[in-house]
mmCIF file of C-alpha atoms in Angstrom:
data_model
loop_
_atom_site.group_PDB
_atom_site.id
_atom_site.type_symbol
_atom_site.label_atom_id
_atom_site.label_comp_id
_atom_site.label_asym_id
_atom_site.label_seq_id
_atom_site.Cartn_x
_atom_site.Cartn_y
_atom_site.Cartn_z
ATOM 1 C CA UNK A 29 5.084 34.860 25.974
ATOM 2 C CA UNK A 30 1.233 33.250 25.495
ATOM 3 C CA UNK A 31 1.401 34.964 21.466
ATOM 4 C CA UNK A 32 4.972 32.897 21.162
ATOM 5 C CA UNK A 33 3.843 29.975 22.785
ATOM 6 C CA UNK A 34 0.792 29.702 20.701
ATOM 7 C CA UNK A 35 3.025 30.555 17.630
ATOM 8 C CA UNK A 36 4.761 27.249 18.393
ATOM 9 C CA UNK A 37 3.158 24.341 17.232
ATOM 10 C CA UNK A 38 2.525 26.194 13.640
ATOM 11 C CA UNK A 39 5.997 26.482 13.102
ATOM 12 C CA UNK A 40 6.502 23.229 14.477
ATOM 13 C CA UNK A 41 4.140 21.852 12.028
ATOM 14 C CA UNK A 42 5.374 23.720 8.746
ATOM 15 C CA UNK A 43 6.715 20.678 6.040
ATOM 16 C CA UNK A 44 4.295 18.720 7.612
ATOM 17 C CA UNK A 45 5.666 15.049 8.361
ATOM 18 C CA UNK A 46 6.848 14.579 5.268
ATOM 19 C CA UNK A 47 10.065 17.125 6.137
ATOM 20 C CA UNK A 48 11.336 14.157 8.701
ATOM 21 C CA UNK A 49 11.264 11.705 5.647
ATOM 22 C CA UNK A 50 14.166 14.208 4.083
ATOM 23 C CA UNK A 51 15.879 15.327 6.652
ATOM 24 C CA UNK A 52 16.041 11.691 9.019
ATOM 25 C CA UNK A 53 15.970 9.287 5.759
ATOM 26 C CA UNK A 54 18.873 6.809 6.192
ATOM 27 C CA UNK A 55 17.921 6.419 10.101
ATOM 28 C CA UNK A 56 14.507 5.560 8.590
ATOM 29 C CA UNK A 57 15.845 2.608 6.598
ATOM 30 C CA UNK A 58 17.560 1.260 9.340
ATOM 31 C CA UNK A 59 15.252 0.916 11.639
ATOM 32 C CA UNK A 60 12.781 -0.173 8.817
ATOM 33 C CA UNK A 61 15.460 -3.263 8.592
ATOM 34 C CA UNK A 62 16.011 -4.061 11.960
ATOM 35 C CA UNK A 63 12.338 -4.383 12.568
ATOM 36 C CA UNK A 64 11.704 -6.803 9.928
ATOM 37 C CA UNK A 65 14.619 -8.767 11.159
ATOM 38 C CA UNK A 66 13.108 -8.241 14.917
ATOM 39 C CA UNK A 67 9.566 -9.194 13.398
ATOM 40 C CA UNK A 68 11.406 -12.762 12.093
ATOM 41 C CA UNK A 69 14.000 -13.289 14.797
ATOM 42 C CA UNK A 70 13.740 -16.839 17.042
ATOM 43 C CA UNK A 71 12.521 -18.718 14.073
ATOM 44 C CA UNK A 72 14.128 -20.989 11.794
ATOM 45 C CA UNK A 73 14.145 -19.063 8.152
ATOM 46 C CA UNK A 74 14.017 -15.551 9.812
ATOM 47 C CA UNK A 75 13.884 -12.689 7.475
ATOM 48 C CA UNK A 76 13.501 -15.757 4.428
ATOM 49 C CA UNK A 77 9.913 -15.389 5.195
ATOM 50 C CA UNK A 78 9.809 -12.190 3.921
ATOM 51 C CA UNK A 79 9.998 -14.347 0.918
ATOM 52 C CA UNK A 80 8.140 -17.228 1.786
ATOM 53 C CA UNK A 81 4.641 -15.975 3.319
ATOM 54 C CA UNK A 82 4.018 -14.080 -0.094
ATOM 55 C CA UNK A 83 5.003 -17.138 -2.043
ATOM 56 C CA UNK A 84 3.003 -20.030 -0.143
ATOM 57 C CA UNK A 85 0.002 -16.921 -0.370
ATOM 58 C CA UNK A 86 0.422 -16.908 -4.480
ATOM 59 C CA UNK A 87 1.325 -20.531 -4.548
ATOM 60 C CA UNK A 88 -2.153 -21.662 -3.081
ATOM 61 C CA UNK A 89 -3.887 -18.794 -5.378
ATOM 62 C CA UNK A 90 -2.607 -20.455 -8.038
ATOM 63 C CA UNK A 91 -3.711 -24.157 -7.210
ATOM 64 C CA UNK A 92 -7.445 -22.460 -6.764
ATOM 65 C CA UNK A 93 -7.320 -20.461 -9.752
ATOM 66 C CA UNK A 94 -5.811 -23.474 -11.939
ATOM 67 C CA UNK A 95 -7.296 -26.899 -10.656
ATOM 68 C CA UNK A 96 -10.241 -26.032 -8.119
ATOM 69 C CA UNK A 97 -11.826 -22.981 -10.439
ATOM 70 C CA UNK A 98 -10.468 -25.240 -13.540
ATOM 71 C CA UNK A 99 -9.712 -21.576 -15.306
ATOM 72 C CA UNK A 100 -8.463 -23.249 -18.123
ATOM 73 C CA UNK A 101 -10.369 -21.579 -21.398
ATOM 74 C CA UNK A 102 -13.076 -19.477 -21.946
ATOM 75 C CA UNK A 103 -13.025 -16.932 -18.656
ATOM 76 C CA UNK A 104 -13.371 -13.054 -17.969
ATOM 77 C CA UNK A 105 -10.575 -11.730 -18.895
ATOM 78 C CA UNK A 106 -9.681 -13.494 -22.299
ATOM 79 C CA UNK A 107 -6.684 -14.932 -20.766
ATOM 80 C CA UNK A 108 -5.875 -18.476 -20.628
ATOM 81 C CA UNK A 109 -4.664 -20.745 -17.339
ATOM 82 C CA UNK A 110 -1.426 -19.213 -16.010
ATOM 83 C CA UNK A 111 -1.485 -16.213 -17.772
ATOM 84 C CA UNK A 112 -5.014 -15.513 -15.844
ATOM 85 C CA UNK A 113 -3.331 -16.158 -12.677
ATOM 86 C CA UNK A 114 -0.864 -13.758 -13.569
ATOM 87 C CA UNK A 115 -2.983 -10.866 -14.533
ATOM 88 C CA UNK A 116 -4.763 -11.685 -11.068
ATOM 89 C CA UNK A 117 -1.534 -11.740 -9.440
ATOM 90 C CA UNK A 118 -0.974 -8.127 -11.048
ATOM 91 C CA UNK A 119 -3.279 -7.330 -8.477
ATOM 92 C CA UNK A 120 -3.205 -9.588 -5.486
ATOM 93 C CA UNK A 121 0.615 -9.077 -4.859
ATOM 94 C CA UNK A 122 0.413 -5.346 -4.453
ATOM 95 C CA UNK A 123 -2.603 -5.672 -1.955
ATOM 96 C CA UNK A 124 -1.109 -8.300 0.150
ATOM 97 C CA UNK A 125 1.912 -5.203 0.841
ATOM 98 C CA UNK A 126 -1.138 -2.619 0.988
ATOM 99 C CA UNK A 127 -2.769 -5.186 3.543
ATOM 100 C CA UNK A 128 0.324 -5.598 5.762
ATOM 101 C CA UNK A 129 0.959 -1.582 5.500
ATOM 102 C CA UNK A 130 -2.382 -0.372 6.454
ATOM 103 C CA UNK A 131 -2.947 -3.565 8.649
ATOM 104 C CA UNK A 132 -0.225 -2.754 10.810
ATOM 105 C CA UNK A 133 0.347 1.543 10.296
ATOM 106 C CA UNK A 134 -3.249 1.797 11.676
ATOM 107 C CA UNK A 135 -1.653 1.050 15.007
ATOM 108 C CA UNK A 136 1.781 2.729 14.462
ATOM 109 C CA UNK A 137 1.391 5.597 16.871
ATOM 110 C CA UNK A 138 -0.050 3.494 19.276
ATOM 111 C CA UNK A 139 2.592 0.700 18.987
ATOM 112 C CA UNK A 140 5.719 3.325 19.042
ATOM 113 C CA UNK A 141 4.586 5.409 21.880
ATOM 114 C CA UNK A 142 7.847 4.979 23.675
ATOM 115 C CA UNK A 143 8.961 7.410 21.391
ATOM 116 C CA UNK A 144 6.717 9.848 21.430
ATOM 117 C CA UNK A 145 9.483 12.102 23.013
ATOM 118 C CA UNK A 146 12.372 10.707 21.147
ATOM 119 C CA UNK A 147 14.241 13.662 19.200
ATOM 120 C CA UNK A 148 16.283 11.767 17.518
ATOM 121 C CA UNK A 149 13.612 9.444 15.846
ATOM 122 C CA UNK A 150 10.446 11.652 15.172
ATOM 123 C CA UNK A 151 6.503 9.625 15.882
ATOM 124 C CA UNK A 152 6.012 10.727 12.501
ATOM 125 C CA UNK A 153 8.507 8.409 10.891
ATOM 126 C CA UNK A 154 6.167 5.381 12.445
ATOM 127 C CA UNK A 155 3.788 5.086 10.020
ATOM 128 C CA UNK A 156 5.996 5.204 7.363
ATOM 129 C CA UNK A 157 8.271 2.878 9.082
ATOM 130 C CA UNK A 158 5.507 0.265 8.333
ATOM 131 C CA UNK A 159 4.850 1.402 5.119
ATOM 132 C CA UNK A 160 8.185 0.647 3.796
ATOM 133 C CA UNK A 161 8.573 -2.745 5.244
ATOM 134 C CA UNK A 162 5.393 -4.062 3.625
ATOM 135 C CA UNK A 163 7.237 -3.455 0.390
ATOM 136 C CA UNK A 164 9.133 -6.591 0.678
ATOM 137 C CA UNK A 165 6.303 -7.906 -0.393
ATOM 138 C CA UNK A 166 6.237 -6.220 -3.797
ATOM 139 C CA UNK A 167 10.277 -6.787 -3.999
ATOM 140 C CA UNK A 168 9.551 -10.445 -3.633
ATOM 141 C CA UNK A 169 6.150 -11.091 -5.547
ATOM 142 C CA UNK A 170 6.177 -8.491 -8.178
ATOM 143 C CA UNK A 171 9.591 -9.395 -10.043
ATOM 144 C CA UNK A 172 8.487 -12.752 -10.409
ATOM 145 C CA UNK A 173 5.045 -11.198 -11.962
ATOM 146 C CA UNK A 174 6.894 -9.880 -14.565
ATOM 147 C CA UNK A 175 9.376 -12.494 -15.107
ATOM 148 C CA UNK A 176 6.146 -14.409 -15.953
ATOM 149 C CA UNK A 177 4.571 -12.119 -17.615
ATOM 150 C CA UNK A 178 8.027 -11.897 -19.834
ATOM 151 C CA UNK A 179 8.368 -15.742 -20.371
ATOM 152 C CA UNK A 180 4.841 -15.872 -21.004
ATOM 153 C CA UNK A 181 5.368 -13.222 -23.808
ATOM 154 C CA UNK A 182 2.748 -10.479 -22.488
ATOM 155 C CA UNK A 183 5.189 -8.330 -21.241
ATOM 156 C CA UNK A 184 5.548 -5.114 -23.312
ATOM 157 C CA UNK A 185 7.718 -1.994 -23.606
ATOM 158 C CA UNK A 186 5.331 -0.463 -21.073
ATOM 159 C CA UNK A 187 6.635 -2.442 -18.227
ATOM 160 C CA UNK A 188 9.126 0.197 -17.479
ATOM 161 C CA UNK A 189 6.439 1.994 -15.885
ATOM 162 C CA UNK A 190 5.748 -0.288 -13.516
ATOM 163 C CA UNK A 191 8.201 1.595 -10.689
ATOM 164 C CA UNK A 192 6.302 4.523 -11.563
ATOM 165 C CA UNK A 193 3.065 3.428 -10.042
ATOM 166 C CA UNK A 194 4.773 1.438 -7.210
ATOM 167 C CA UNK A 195 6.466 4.499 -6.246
ATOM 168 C CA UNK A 196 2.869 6.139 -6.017
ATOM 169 C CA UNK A 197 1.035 3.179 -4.240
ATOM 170 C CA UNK A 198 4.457 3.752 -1.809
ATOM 171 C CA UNK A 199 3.768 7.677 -1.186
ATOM 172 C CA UNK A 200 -0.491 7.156 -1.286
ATOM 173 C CA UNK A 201 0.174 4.270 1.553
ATOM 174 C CA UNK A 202 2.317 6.317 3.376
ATOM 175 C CA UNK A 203 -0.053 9.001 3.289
ATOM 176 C CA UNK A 204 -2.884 7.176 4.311
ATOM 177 C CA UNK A 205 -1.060 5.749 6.890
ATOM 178 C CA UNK A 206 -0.749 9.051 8.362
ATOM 179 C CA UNK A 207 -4.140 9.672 8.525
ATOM 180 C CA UNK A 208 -5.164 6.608 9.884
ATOM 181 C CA UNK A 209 -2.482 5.944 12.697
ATOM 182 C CA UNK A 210 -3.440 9.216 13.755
ATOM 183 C CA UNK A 211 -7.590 9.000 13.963
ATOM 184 C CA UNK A 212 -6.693 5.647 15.225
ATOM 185 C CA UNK A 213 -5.322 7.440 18.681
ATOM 186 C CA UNK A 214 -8.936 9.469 18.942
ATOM 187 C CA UNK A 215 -11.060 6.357 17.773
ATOM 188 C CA UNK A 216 -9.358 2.707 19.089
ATOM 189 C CA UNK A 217 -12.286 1.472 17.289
ATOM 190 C CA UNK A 218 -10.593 2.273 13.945
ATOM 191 C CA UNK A 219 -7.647 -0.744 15.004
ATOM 192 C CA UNK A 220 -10.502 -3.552 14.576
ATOM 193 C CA UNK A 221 -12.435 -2.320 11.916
ATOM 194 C CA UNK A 222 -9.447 -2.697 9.735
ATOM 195 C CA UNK A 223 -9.616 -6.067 9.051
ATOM 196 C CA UNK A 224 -13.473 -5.039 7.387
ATOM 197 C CA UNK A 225 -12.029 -2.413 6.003
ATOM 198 C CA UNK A 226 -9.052 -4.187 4.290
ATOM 199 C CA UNK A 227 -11.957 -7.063 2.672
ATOM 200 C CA UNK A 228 -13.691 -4.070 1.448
ATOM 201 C CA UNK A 229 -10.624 -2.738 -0.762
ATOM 202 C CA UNK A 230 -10.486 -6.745 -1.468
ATOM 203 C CA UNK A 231 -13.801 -7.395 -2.796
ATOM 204 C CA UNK A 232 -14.050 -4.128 -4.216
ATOM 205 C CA UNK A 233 -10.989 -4.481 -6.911
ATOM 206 C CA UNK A 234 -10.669 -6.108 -10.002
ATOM 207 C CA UNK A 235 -8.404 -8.820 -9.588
ATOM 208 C CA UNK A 236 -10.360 -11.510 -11.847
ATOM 209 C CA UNK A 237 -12.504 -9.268 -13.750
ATOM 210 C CA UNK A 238 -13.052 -6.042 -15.346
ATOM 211 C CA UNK A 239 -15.166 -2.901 -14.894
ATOM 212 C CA UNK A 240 -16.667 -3.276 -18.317
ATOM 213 C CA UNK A 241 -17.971 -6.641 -17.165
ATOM 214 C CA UNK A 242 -19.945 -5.114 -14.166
ATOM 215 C CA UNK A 243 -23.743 -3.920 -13.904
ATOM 216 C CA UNK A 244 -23.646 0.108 -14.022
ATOM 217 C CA UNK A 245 -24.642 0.736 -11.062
ATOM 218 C CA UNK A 246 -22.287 -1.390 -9.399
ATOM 219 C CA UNK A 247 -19.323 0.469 -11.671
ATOM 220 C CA UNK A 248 -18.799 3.218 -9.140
ATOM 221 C CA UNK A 249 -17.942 1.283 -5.989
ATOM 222 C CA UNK A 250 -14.993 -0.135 -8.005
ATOM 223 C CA UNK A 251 -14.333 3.528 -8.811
ATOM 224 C CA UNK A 252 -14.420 5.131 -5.526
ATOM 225 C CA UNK A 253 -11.607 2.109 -4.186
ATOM 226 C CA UNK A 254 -8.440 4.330 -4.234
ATOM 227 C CA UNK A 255 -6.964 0.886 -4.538
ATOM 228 C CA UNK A 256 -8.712 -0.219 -7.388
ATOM 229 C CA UNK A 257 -6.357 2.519 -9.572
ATOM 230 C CA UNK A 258 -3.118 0.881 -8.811
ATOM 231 C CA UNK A 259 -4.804 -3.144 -9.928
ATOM 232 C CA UNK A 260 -5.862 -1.722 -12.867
ATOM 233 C CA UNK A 261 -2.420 0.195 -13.946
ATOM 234 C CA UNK A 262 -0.545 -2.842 -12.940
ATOM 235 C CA UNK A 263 -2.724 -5.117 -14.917
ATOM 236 C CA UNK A 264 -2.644 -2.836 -18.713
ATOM 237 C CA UNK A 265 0.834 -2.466 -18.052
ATOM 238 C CA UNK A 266 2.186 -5.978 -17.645
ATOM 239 C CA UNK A 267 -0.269 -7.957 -18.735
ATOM 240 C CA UNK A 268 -1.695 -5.695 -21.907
ATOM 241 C CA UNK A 269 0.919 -3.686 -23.055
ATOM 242 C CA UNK A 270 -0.717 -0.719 -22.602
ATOM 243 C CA UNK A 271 -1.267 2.467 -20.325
ATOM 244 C CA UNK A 272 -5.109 2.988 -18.573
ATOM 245 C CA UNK A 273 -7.401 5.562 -19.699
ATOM 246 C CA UNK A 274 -6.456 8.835 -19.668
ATOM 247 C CA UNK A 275 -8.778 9.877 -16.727
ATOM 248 C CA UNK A 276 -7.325 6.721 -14.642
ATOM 249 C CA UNK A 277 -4.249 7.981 -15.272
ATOM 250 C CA UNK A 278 -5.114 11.166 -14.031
ATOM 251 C CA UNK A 279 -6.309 10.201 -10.775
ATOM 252 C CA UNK A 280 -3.796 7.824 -10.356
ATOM 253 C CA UNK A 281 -1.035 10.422 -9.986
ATOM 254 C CA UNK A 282 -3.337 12.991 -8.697
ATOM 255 C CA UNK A 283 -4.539 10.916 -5.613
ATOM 256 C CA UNK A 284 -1.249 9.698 -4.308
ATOM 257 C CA UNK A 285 0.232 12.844 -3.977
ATOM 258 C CA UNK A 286 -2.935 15.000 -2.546
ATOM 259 C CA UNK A 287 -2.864 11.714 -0.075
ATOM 260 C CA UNK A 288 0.519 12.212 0.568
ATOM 261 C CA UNK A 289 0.480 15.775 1.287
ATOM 262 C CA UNK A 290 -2.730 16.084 3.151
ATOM 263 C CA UNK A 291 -1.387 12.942 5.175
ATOM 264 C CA UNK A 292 1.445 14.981 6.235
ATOM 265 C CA UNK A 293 0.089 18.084 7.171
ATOM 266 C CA UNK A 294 -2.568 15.988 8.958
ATOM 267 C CA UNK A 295 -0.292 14.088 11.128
ATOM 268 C CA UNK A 296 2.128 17.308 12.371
ATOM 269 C CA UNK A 297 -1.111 19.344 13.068
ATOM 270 C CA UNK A 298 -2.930 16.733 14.964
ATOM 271 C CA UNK A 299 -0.507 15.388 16.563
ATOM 272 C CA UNK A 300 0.391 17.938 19.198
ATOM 273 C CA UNK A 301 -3.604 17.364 20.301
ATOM 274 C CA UNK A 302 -4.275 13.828 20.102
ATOM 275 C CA UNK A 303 -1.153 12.405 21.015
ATOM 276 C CA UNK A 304 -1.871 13.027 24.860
ATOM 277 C CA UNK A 305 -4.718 10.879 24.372
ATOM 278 C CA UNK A 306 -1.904 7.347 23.586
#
């Protein structure tokens, strides 16, 4: 009885988390609608400002970036007024949805532990509940990115890999969502220093500039922002026409998916620990 018992939780865990994704995925989307519709309800647009809070967000970006900064001409990048703000906006609309995901699936676990015990909708799904409703962000900002990018006649053949790497920022978010909702349950600490950690990933990728640009020693804090991957693929392939380095590449597929999976086994074998701790 004790050598089955302790058998148990290892079976329990094998897939990891990521089985529940498979097995549980419409439920997932459904719930993943109603609570962006319970997130908006009692106020006048409801779920419209899934649209508008990205697009009053780029809309005053783009007043700084144009009239206060005056980018107009010589800058950084080589790029000239609006097509400046759009290779910046290759950037800042994909970490406004990585904001909102990590900002709120640090405190997933937490936040859902009413169903804890709920069969029927596993804990796991939680934290990649929120990770899939911070992608109306990217449905609302990123289209019109490349529409501008298009009218501004940038965009190249190489757009069609755009899904590619939002796919991967999807799968590396949900992953590190897993990790993070889960430490978060040991170390409450982890909730608040979010917000430091979050203007970290900000500061720390090039939005307005380049790598090239920066003093060598200061080159490998951009490099060791996971984050900092995805702004530059976005960027080359909208905005240049062209695919990153090979080694950027690399780790760009690389990272999501070891994120992913160690995310996942994380989760299901910590869980059955921590968890009394929410």
């Amino acid at each position: 009885m004790v050598a089955a018992a302790a058998q148990k939780p290892a079976r329990h865990a094998r897939g990891g988390s990521a089985r529940y994704i498979r097995s549980h995925w419409r439920l997932l989307l459904r719930v993943t609608g109603q609570d962006l519709r319970l997130r908006h309800a009692g106020s006048l647009i409801g779920l419209g400002w899934v649209a508008l809070g990205p697009l009053l967000i780029l809309g005053v970006y783009s007043a700084i970036y144009l009239e206060v900064f005056t980018v107009r001409g010589a800058n950084p990048i080589g790029l000239d007024g609006f097509p400046y703000v759009l290779y910046i906006f290759c950037g800042l609309v994909p970490y406004l949805s990585v904001a909102e995901g990590l900002g709120r699936g640090v405190g997933s676990v937490i936040a859902n532990k009413a169903v804890l015990n709920n069969t029927v909708y596993p804990i796991d799904l939680a934290p990649v509940q929120t990770a899939l409703g911070a992608q109306a962000v990217m449905l609302v900002g990123m289209p019109l990115v490349i529409l501008g990018a298009i009218l501004t006649g940038y965009a190249d053949w190489t757009i069609l890999a755009v899904p590619i790497v939002v796919a991967l920022m999807l799968i590396w978010l949900v992953g590190m969502n897993w990790i993070l909702s889960m430490l978060n349950v040991a170390f409450r600490d982890l909730q608040n220093l979010i917000t430091v950690i979050l203007m970290i990933l900000l500061v720390a990728s090039p939005f307005a500039y380049t790598t090239a640009q920066l003093p060598s020693v200061v080159r490998p804090i951009v490099w060791l922002n996971p984050f900092a991957y995805f702004v530059i693929a976005f960027q080359h392939l909208i905005m240049r026409g062209e695919f990153p380095a090979a080694w950027q590449v690399v780790v760009l597929v690389l990272m999501p998916i070891g994120t992913f999976v160690l995310g996942s086994w994380f989760f299901a074998n910590a869980k059955g620990v921590l968890l009394d701790y929410v």
